[in-house]
Structures are given as structure tokens and as C-alpha cells.
Coordinates of C-alpha atoms in Angstrom, one line a residue:
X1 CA -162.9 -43.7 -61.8
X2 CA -163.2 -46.2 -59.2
X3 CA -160.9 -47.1 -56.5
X4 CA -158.2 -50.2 -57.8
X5 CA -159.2 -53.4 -56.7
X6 CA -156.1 -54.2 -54.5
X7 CA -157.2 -50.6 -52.1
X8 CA -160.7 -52.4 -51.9
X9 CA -159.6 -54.7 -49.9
X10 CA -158.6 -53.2 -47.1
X11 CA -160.8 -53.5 -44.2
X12 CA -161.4 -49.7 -42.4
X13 CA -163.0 -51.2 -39.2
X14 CA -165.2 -47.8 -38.7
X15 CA -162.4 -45.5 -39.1
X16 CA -162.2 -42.3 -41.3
X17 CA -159.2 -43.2 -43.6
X18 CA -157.1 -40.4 -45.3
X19 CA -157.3 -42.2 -48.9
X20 CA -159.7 -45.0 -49.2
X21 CA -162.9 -43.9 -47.2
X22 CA -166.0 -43.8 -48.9
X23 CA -165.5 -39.9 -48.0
X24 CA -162.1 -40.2 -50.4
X25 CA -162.3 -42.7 -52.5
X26 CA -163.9 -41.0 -55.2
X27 CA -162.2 -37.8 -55.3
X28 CA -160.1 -37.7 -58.8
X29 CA -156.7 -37.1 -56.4
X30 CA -157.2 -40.6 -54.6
X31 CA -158.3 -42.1 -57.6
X32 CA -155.3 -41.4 -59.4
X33 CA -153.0 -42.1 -56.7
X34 CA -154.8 -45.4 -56.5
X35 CA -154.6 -46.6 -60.2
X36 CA -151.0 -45.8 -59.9
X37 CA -150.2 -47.6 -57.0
X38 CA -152.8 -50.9 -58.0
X39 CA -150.3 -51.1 -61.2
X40 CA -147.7 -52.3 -59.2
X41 CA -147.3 -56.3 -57.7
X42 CA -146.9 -57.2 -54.4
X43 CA -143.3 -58.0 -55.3
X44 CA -142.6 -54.2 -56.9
X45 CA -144.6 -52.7 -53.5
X46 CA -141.9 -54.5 -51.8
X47 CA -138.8 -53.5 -53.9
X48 CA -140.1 -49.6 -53.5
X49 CA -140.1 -49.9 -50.1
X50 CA -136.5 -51.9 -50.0
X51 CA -135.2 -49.0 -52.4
X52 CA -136.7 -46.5 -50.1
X53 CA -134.4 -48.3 -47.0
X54 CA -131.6 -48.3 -49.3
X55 CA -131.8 -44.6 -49.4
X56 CA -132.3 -43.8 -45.8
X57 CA -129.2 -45.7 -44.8
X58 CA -127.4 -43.8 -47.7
X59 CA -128.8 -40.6 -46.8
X60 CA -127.9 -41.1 -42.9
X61 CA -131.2 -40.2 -41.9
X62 CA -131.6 -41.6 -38.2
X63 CA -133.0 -40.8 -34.6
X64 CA -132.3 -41.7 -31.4
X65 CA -134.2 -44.3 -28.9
X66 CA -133.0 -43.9 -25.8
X67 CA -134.3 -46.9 -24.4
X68 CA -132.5 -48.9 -26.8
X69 CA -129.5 -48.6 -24.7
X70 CA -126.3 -49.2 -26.8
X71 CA -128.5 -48.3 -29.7
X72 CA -127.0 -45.0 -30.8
X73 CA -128.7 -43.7 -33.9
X74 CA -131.6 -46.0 -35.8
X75 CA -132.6 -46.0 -39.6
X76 CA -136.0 -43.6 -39.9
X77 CA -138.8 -46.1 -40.3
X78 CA -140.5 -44.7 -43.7
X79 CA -143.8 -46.3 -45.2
X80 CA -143.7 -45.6 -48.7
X81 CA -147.8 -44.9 -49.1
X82 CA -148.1 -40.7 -48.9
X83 CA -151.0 -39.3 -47.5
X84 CA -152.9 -36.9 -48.9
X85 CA -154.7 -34.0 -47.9
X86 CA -156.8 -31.8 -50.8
X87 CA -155.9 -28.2 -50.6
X88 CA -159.4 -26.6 -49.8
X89 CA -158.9 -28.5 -46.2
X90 CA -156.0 -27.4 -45.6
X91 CA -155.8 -23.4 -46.3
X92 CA -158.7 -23.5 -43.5
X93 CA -156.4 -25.4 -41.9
X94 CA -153.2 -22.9 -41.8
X95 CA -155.5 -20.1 -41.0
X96 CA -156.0 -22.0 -38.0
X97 CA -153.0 -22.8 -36.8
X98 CA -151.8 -19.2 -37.4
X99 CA -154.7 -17.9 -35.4
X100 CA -153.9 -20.7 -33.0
X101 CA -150.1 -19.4 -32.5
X102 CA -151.2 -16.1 -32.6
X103 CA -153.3 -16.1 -29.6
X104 CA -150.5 -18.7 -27.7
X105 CA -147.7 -16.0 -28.2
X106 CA -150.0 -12.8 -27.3
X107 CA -150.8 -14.9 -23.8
X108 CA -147.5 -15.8 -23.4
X109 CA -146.5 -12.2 -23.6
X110 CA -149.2 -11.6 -20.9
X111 CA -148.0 -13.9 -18.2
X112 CA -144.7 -12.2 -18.7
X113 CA -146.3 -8.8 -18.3
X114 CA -149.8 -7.7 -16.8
X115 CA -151.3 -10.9 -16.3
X116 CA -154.5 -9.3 -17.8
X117 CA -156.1 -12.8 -18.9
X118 CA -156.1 -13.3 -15.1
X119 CA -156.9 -10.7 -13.5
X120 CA -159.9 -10.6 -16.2
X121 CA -161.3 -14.0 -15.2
X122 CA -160.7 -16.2 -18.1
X123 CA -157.3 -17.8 -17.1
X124 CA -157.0 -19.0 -13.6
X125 CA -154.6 -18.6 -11.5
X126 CA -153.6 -21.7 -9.9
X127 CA -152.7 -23.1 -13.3
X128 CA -149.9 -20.8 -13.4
X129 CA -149.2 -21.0 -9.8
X130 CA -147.9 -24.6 -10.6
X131 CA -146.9 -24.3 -13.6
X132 CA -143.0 -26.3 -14.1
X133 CA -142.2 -24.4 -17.2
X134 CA -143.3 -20.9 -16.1
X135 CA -139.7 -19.3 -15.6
X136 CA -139.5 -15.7 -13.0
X137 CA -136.6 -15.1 -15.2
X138 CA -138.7 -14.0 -17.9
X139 CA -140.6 -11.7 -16.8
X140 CA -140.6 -8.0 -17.8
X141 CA -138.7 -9.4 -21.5
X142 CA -140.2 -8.0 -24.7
X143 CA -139.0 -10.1 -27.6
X144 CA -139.1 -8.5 -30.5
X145 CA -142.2 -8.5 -32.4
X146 CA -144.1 -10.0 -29.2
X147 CA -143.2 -13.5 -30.3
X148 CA -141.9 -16.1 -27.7
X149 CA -142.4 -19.5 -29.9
X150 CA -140.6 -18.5 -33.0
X151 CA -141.1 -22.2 -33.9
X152 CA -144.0 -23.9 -33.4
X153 CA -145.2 -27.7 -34.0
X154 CA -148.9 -28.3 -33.4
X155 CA -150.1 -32.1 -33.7
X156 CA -153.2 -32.5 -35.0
X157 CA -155.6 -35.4 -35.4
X158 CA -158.6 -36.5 -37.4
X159 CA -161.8 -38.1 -35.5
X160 CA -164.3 -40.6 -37.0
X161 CA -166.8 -38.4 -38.8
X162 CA -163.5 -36.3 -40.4
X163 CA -163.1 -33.7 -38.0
X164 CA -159.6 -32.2 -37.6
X165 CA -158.4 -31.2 -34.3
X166 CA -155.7 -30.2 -32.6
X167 CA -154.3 -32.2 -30.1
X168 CA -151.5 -30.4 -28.8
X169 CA -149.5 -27.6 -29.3
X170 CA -145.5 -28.1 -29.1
X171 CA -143.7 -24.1 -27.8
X172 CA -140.5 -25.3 -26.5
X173 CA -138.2 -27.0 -29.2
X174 CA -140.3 -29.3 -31.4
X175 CA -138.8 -31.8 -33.5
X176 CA -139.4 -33.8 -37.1
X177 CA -139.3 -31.3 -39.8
X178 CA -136.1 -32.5 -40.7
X179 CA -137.7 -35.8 -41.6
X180 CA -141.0 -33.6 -43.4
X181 CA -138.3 -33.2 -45.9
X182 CA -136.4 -36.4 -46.5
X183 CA -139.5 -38.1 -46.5
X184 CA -140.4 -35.9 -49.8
X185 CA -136.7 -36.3 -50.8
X186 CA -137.5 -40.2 -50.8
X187 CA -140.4 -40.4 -52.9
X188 CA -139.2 -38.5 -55.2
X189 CA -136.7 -41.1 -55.6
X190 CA -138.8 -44.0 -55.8
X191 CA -142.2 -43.0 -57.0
X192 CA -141.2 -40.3 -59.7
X193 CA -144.3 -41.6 -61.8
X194 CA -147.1 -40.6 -58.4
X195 CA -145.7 -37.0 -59.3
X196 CA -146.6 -36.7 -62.4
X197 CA -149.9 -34.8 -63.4
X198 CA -150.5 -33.7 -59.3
X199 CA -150.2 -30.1 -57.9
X200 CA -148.5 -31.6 -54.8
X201 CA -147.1 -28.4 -53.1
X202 CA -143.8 -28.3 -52.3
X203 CA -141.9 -28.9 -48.8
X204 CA -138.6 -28.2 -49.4
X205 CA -138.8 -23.9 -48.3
X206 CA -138.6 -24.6 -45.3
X207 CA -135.4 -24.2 -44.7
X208 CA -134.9 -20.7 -46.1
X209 CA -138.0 -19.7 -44.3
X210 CA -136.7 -20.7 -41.2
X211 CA -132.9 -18.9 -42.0
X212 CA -135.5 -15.8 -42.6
X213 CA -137.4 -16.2 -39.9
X214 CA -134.4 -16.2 -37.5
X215 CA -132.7 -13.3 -38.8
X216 CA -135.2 -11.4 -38.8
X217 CA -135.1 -11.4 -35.5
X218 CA -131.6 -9.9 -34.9
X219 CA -131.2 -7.6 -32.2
X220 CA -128.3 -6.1 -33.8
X221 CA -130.2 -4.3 -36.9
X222 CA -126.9 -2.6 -38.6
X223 CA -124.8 -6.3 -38.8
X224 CA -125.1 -8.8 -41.0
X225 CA -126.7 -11.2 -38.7
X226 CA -124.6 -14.5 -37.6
X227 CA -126.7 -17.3 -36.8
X228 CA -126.1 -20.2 -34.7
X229 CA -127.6 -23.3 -33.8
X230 CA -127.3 -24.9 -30.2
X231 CA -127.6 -28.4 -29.8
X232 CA -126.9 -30.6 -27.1
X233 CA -124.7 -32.8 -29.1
X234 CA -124.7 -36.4 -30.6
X235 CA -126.3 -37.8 -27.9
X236 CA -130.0 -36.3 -28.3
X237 CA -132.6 -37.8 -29.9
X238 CA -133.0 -35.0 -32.8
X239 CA -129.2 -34.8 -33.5
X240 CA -129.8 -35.5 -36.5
X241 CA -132.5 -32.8 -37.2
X242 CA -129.9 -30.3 -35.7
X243 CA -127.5 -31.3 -38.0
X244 CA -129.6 -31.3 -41.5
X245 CA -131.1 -27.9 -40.2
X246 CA -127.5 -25.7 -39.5
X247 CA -126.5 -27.3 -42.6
X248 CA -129.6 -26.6 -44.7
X249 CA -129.8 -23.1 -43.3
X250 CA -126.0 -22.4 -43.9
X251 CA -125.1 -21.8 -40.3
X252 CA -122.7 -23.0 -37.8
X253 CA -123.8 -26.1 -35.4
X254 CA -122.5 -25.2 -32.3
X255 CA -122.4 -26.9 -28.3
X256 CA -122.1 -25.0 -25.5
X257 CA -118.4 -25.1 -25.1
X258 CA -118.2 -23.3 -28.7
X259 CA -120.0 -20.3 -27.2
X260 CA -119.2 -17.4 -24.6
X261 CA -120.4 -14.9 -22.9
X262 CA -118.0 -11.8 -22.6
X263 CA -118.3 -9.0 -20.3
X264 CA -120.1 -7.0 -23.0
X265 CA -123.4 -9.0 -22.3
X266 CA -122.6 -10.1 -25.9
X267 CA -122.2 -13.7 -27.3
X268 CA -119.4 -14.8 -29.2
X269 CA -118.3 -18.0 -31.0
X270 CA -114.6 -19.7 -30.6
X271 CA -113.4 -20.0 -34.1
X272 CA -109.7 -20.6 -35.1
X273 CA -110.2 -16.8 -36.3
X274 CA -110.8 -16.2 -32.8
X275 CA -114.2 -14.8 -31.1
X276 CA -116.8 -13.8 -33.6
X277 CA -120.4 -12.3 -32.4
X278 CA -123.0 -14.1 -32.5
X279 CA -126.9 -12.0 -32.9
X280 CA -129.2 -15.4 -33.0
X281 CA -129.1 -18.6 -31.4
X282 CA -131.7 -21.3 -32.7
X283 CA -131.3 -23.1 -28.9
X284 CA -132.7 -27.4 -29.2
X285 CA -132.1 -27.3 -25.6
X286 CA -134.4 -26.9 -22.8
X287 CA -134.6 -23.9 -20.4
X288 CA -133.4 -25.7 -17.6
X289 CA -130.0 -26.4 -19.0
X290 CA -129.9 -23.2 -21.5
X291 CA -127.4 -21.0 -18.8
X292 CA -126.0 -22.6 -15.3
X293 CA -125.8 -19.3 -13.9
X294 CA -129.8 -18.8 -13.7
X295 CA -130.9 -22.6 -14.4
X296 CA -129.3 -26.0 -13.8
X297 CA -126.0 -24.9 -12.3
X298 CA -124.7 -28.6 -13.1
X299 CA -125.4 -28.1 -17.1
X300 CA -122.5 -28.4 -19.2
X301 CA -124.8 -28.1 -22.4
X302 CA -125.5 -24.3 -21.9
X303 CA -123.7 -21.5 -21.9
X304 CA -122.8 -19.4 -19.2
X305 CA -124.3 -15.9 -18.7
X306 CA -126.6 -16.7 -22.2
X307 CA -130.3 -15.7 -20.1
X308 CA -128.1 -12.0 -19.2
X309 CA -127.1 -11.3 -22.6
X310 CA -130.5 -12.5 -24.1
X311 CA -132.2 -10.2 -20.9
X312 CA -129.7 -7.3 -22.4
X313 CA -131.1 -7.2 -25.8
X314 CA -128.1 -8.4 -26.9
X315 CA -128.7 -11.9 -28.9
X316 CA -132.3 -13.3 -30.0
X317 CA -132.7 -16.8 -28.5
X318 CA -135.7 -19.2 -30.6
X319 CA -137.8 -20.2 -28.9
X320 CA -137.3 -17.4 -26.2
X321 CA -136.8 -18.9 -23.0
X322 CA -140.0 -18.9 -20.8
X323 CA -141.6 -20.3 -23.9
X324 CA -143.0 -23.6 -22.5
X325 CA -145.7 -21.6 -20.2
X326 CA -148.0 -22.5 -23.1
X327 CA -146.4 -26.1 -23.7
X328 CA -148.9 -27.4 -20.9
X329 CA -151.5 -30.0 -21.4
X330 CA -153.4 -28.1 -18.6
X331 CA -153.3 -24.6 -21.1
X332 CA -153.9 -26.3 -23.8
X333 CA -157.7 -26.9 -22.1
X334 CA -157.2 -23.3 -22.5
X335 CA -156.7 -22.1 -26.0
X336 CA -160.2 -21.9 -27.3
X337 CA -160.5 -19.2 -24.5
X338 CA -157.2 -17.7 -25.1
X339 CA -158.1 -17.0 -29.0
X340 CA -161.3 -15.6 -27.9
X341 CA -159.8 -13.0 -25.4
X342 CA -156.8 -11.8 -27.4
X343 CA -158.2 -11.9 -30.6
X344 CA -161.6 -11.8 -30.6
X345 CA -162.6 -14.7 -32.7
X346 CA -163.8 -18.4 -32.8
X347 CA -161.5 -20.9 -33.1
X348 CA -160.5 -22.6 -36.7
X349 CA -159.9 -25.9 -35.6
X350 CA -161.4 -27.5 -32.6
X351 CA -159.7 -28.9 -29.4
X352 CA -160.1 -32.2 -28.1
X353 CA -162.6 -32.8 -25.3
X354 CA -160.1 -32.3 -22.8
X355 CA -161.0 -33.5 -18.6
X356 CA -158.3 -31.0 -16.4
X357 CA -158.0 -33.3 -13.1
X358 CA -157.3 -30.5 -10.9
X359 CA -160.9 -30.1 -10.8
X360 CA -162.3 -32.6 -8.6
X361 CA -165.9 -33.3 -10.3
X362 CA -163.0 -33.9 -13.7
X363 CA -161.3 -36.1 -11.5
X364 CA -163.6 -38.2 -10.2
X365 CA -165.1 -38.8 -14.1
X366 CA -162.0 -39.8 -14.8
X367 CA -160.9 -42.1 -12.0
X368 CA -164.3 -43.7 -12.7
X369 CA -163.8 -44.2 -16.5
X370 CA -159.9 -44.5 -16.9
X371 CA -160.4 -48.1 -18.7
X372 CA -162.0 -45.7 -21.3
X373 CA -160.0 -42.3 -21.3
X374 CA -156.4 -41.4 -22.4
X375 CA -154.7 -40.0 -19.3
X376 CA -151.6 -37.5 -20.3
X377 CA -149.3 -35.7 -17.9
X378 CA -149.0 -32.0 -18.4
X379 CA -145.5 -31.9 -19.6
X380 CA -144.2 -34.9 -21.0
X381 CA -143.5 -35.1 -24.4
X382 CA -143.2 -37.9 -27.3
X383 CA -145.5 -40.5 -25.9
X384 CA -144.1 -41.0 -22.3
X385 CA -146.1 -40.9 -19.4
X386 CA -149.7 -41.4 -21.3
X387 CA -152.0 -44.3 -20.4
X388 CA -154.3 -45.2 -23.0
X389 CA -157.0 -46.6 -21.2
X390 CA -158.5 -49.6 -23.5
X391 CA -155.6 -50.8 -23.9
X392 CA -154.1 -50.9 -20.8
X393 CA -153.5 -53.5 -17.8
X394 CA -155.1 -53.1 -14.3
X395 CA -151.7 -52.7 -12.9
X396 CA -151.5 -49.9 -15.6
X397 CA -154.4 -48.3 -14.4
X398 CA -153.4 -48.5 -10.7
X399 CA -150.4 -47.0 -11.4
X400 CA -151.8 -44.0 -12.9
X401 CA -154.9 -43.6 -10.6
X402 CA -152.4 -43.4 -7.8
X403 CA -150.4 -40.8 -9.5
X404 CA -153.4 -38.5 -10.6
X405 CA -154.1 -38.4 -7.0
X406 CA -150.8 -37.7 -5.9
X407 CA -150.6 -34.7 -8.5
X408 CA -153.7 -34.1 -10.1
X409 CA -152.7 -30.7 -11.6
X410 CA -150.3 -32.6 -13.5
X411 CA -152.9 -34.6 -15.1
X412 CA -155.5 -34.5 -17.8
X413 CA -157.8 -36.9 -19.8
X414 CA -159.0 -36.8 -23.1
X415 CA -161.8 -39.3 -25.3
X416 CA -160.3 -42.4 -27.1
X417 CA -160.8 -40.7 -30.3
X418 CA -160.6 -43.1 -33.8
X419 CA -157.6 -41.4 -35.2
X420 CA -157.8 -41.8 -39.0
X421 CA -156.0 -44.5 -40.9
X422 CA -154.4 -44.4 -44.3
X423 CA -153.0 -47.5 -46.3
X424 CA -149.4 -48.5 -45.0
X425 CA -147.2 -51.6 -46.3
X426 CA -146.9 -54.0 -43.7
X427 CA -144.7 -57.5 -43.7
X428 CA -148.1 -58.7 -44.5
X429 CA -149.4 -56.3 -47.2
X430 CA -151.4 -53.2 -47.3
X431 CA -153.1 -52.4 -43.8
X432 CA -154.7 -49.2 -42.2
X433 CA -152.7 -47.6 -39.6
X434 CA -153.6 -45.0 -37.5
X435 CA -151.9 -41.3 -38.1
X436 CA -151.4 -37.8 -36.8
X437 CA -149.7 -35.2 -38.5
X438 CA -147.7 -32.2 -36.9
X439 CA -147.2 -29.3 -38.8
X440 CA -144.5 -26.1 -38.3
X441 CA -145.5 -22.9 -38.1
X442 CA -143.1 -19.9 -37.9
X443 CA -143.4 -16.4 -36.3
X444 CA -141.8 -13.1 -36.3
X445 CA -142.3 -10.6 -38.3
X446 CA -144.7 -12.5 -40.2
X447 CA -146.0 -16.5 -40.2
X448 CA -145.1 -19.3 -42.5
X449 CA -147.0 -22.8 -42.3
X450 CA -145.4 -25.8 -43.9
X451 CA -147.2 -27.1 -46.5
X452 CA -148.5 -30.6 -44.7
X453 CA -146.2 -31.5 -42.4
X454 CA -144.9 -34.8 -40.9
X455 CA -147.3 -37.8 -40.7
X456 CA -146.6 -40.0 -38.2
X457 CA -148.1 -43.3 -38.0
X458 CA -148.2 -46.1 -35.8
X459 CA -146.9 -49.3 -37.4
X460 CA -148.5 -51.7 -34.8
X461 CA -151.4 -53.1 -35.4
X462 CA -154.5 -51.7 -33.4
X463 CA -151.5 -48.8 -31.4
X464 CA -152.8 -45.3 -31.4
X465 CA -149.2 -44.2 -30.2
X466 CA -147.0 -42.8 -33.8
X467 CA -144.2 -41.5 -31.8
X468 CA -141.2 -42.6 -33.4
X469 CA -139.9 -42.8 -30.0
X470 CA -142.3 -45.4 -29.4
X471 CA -142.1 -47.3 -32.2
X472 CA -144.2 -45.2 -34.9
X473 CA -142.9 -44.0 -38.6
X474 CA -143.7 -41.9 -40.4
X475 CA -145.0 -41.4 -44.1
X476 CA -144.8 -38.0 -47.0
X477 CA -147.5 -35.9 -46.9
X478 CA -149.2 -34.5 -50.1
X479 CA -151.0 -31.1 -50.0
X480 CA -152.4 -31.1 -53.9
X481 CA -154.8 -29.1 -55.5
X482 CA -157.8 -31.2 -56.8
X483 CA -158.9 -27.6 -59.0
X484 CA -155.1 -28.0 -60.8
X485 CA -155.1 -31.6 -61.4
X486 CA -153.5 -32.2 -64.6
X487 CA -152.7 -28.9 -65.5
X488 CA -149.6 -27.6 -63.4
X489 CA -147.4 -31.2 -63.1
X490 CA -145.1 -31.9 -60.5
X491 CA -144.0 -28.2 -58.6
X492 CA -142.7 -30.1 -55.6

């Protein structure tokens, strides 16, 4: 079965693309997916994706740009064309990310303890020694099971000759799985025809995986745990995700002001009952502004005395404070290391060629080649802060030459790598646009990997940047089994 005539069209420019890449093109999952979609006009292509809009605004799914100023929330930008991964890839996948996490909480664990991976040579020192997100606070905690990132959102990326890597690992309080979900929701809406006859595995445990992976962690083993989630309120970004989550899960949405701290050590929650105890706390804040009394004293998000009763065994926090130690560009350099220490194996999936500027013969290759490089700062998140050399002004490049120098711990540099495209409807038609995908892996007493996760993708022309805080959307993603194709029908 070839590939439909209105997918042959597109013009790939060099790049590995998820669907229509001579690597793809052939397989009987793309093929079908194809023929399907090369059925419709330009005019029905159009009336899917206005249907698709129709049910996002009904749906209330939104996120916040802050730069938008008076812009509170903003519809999800959705492109209706999934992306599909077969399922041999991606069970070597999850067995690297696990191994990945794995290794991350075991180290975390370490710099909280012994500090064995540096006294052993392999980690250095003056990585930690600067480290923003390495918290004093923490040390001498054991969480249970040995886990610090209960949640986990690792972004990965696929090079030119196919090659997945990842490209960063998110510890602290990662965000999109919310959307992972409507985005499946969605197509199921409009494209109930693309799910007949495929083995696309299904999305929607997550929730209930997440509910058990929290209450497993209850600190109070003879109650019936009650569960929490923290959120800053209506005025962060991921609001929204907060939201869907407590209510998917079943469990109250709280602020700060809901929660307190009694002389017990122990956490309650104001009801109109009156107290009640609370065992876990899904926190979406940051450290900084999780307790006043240890942290930001000017916080009004946290919750006063929460870092003594989490120190006192009584409530579970996820993530655990202290958390973001691994959340560093600078350790991420480090994980290939990390997995070979504490677990004595080679790593799954590869890292990205990563430059660490703190090293002066790094930072003199990349002061010499920024026009070339992608310059990141070591703890920024959702595209801020990065320089992406090609396509970047000299006034660009000034700016962050002068700011590696300032800080050049803070700094590292990585290839331009040709993310991989997939087909995306555009005002103008079908186009390639580049995509990552970041999927969510949960820890405690045992692991979970979404199936897939989110795809973002950058709906500029030419832009490698898919946060959606930059401008990017996002699109479903489709783990199906090429072996079952035909047999099992639609399980998601």
C-alpha cells in the first residue's frame, strides 16, 4: 500500500518525519492512517479541525501565557494529525526511561545522604556546590521507598537518522499530562473512523495510576489515606492541569490557605466539617514557596510549618522537596554516568551531546561557535532563557555570550539537532512541523510509563521551540501495535 497522494506532497527538507519518511511510509500503520486521512477534502481537513476547536472551548481546556498580559486562560492549540509511534520502539523506550528515573532518584537519595557518587569520583563536586535547587533542608530525609521524583516528565527528541534521545529530564513539578488526555478525548470525537482496525493503546489510566501512586505513599499506613492537591491557584499557568487532575483523581484541590499545620507536626484541611488530616499532598508549587518558615518567608502560596511535618514523617509531599537537585541542565550532562554507577548498566536511550560551560576548553567551543549551538540555562524551564543559535540576531548572541561569562556554571550548549517533523494542518494546508514528545513516568512502589505521552510541536514554520508557552501545540500520540493490526480494534 503506498502512501496517498495528498501526504506525497509534502516536502521533508532532510528531516526524519514521524509518518511520511521513506523510513515510515511503508509500514502498514502509516499506510492506513494515510488512506484514511487522503479520503478527506481540503474542506473536511478543515471542518475536523474547526470541530476539534469547537470542543476545546466546550471542554474548557486552556493554559496560561503570562506574557499575554490581560490574557488570562487561552484555548489549547490542538493540530488534529496524531503521531504515531509503533510499539516495538517504544517498550525499549519505557525501559529506558524507567532505568533513567531509576538511576536519577537513587542519586538524589545520595546527595541527601553519603554523597558516595562524589566522594567516588564520578560526580563533581562543584556542580553541587552551586547548585540553586539543592536544598540543606533535605538532608538526612528518607522518603519512603527511596523515591524523591514521584512524578517525572522526561522530553525526548528524535535526530535525523531516527535516533531517540532524551533531552531533558523534568523532577520538580512537570506539566502537560492533563492535555495527553484531552488530546485523545478529542480525536476520538472527531476521527472515530482513524480508530477503527488499530491497536492504539490507551491513555486514559493515568489518572488512577497516579491516585495509586500517591497513596501508596501514605505515611500513615493504618488510615485510609486523604489526598490533596496544592496548587498555587488560578493564576498559574497549569491551573488548568491542577484542576482536571484533583478532579480526575477524586481528591480535593486545595491552596495554601485551605491547609494547616497543627502542633502535632500533622496536616490538616479547613472543611466546613472542621479540620480533617491530610497523609498526601501532590504539591504544583516550587520549593521556594512550599513553607515560609524554612523557604520564601513572603509566600502566601505555602503552608506554614508543611517542610516540619513532611521532616516528621508525618505527610508524604510529591515530588519530595529537594527534588530539583537533578532538574539541572548541568546533571543532566551527568545521567549516562549516574545509570552506570548506581545501576550498573548502559544507558537505553542516549543523551544529547551536551557542552557544560563551566569547563573552560567547553566554553571557549562554545563562545566560538554560538551562531551554531543551542545555549540553555541550567534551570529555566518551558523555553525561556534558550538561544538557538542559527536562528538568532547578533544582539542575541551578545547578550548570551556576555551572560555565559558572567555565570558560566549556569550555562550549557547542545548541537542544533533536526528534530523530527510529522504532518500538521496549517492555514495553508498540510506542512511538517518539528516535534518532541514528553512522556510521564511514575515511582513508588513500583513504575508506570504513560503510553506515548504529549507531543508538542512548533506551529511556526522553520521554529524548533514547541513550548506552548512559546507559541507551540500540541498533537495525540498513538502507541499501536503493528503485530495486532486488524485484529484487536480500537482498545483506547
Amino acid at each position: 500500500m503506498g502512501v496517498p497522494r495528498a501526504f506525497n506532497a509534502l516536502k521533508m527538507d532532510g528531516f526524519y518525519d514521524e509518518l511520511v519518511s521513506p523510513a515510515r511510509r511503508n509500514e502498514p500503520v502509516s499506510s492506513r492512517i494515510l488512506k484514511v486521512l487522503s479520503q478527506l477534502s481540503q474542506d473536511e481537513l478543515d471542518q475536523r479541525r474547526e470541530a476539534a476547536e469547537l470542543a476545546i472551548r466546550s471542554m474548557g481546556i486552556s493554559f496560561t501565557v503570562y506574557s499575554e498580559g490581560s490574557t488570562i486562560d487561552r484555548a489549547w492549540p490542538f493540530d488534529i494529525i496524531p503521531r504515531v509511534i509503533l510499539l516495538e520502539e517504544w517498550q525499549r523506550i519505557e525501559r529506558g526511561l524507567k532505568q533513567r528515573v531509576s538511576a536519577l532518584n537513587r542519586f538524589i537519595s545520595d546527595i541527601y545522604a553519603d554523597q558516595q557518587i562524589i566522594k567516588d569520583g564520578v560526580f563533581p563536586s562543584w556542580v553541587l556546590e552551586k547548585s540553586v535547587n539543592f536544598r540543606p533542608e533535605c538532608v538526612g530525609v528518607k522518603p519512603a521507598f527511596g523515591v524523591w521524583s514521584h512524578i517525572c516528565g522526561s522530553d525526548l527528541v528524535r535526530g535525523k537518522d531516527g535516533t531517540m534521545y532524551v533531552l531533558e529530564d523534568n523532577l520538580r513539578v512537570p506539566s502537560g499530562v492533563s492535555y495527553m488526555l484531552e488530546n485523545r478525548a478529542i480525536m476520538k470525537r472527531i476521527f472515530p473512523e482513524l480508530f477503527e482496525h488499530q491497536d492504539i493503546h490507551p491513555v486514559g489510566e493515568y489518572p488512577g495510576q497516579l491516585h495509586a501512586t500517591l497513596a501508596a505513599l501514605n505515611p500513615n499506613g493504618s488510615r485510609h489515606p486523604t489526598i490533596v492537591l496544592l496548587t498555587p491557584g488560578i493564576y498559574n499557568s497549569a491551573y488548568f492541569e491542577h484542576s482536571y487532575l484533583a478532579q480526575q483523581m477524586g481528591v480535593d484541590l486545595v491552596e495554601g490557605s485551605d491547609l494547616v499545620v497543627q502542633d502535632d507536626d500533622c496536616v490538616y484541611m479547613r472543611t466546613i466539617g472542621g479540620l480533617q488530616r491530610v497523609d498526601v499532598i501532590y504539591r504544583r508549587i516550587d520549593d521556594l514557596f512550599l513553607d515560609p518558615e524554612v523557604f520564601r518567608p513572603d509566600s502566601a502560596l505555602g503552608v506554614p510549618g508543611l517542610m516540619r511535618a513532611w521532616r516528621a514523617g508525618k505527610v508524604a509531599l510529591a515530588n519530595a522537596p529537594g527534588a530539583g537537585v537533578a532538574d539541572d541542565k548541568v546533571v543532566y550532562a551527568f545521567v549516562p554516568d549516574i545509570i552506570r554507577y548506581y545501576l550498573g548498566e548502559e544507558p537505553i536511550i542516549p543523551n544529547v551531546p551536551t557542552w557544560q560551560c563551566a569547563r573552560p576548553d567547553d566554553c571557549a567551543y562554545v563562545l566560538d561557535n554560538i551562531a551554531e549551538l543551542v545555549i540553555k540555562p541550567a534551570n529555566e524551564s518551558g523555553g525561556y532563557g534558550l538561544l538557538i543559535g542559527p536562528h538568532s540576531t547578533p544582539a542575541q548572541r551578545k547578550k548570551t555570550i556576555a551572560q555565559v561569562r558572567k555565570d558560566p556554571r549556569n550555562w550549557i550548549a547542545q548541537p542544533c539537532l533536526n528534530l523530527s517533523t510529522t504532518p500538521t494542518l496549517t492555514a495553508k494546508g498540510l506542512a511538517p512541523r518539528h516535534v518532541d514528545l514528553r512522556p510521564f513516568i511514575l515511582s513508588a512502589d513500583q513504575q508506570y510509563v504513560t503510553n506515548g505521552g504529549l507531543t508538542r510541536v512548533a506551529l511556526q514554520e522553520g521554529s524548533l521551540v514547541v513550548n506552548s508557552s512559546q507559541g507551540g501545540g500540541s498533537k495525540d500520540t498513538w502507541i499501536v501495535d503493528a503485530q495486532a493490526l486488524g485484529e484487536a480494534g480500537d482498545r483506547a
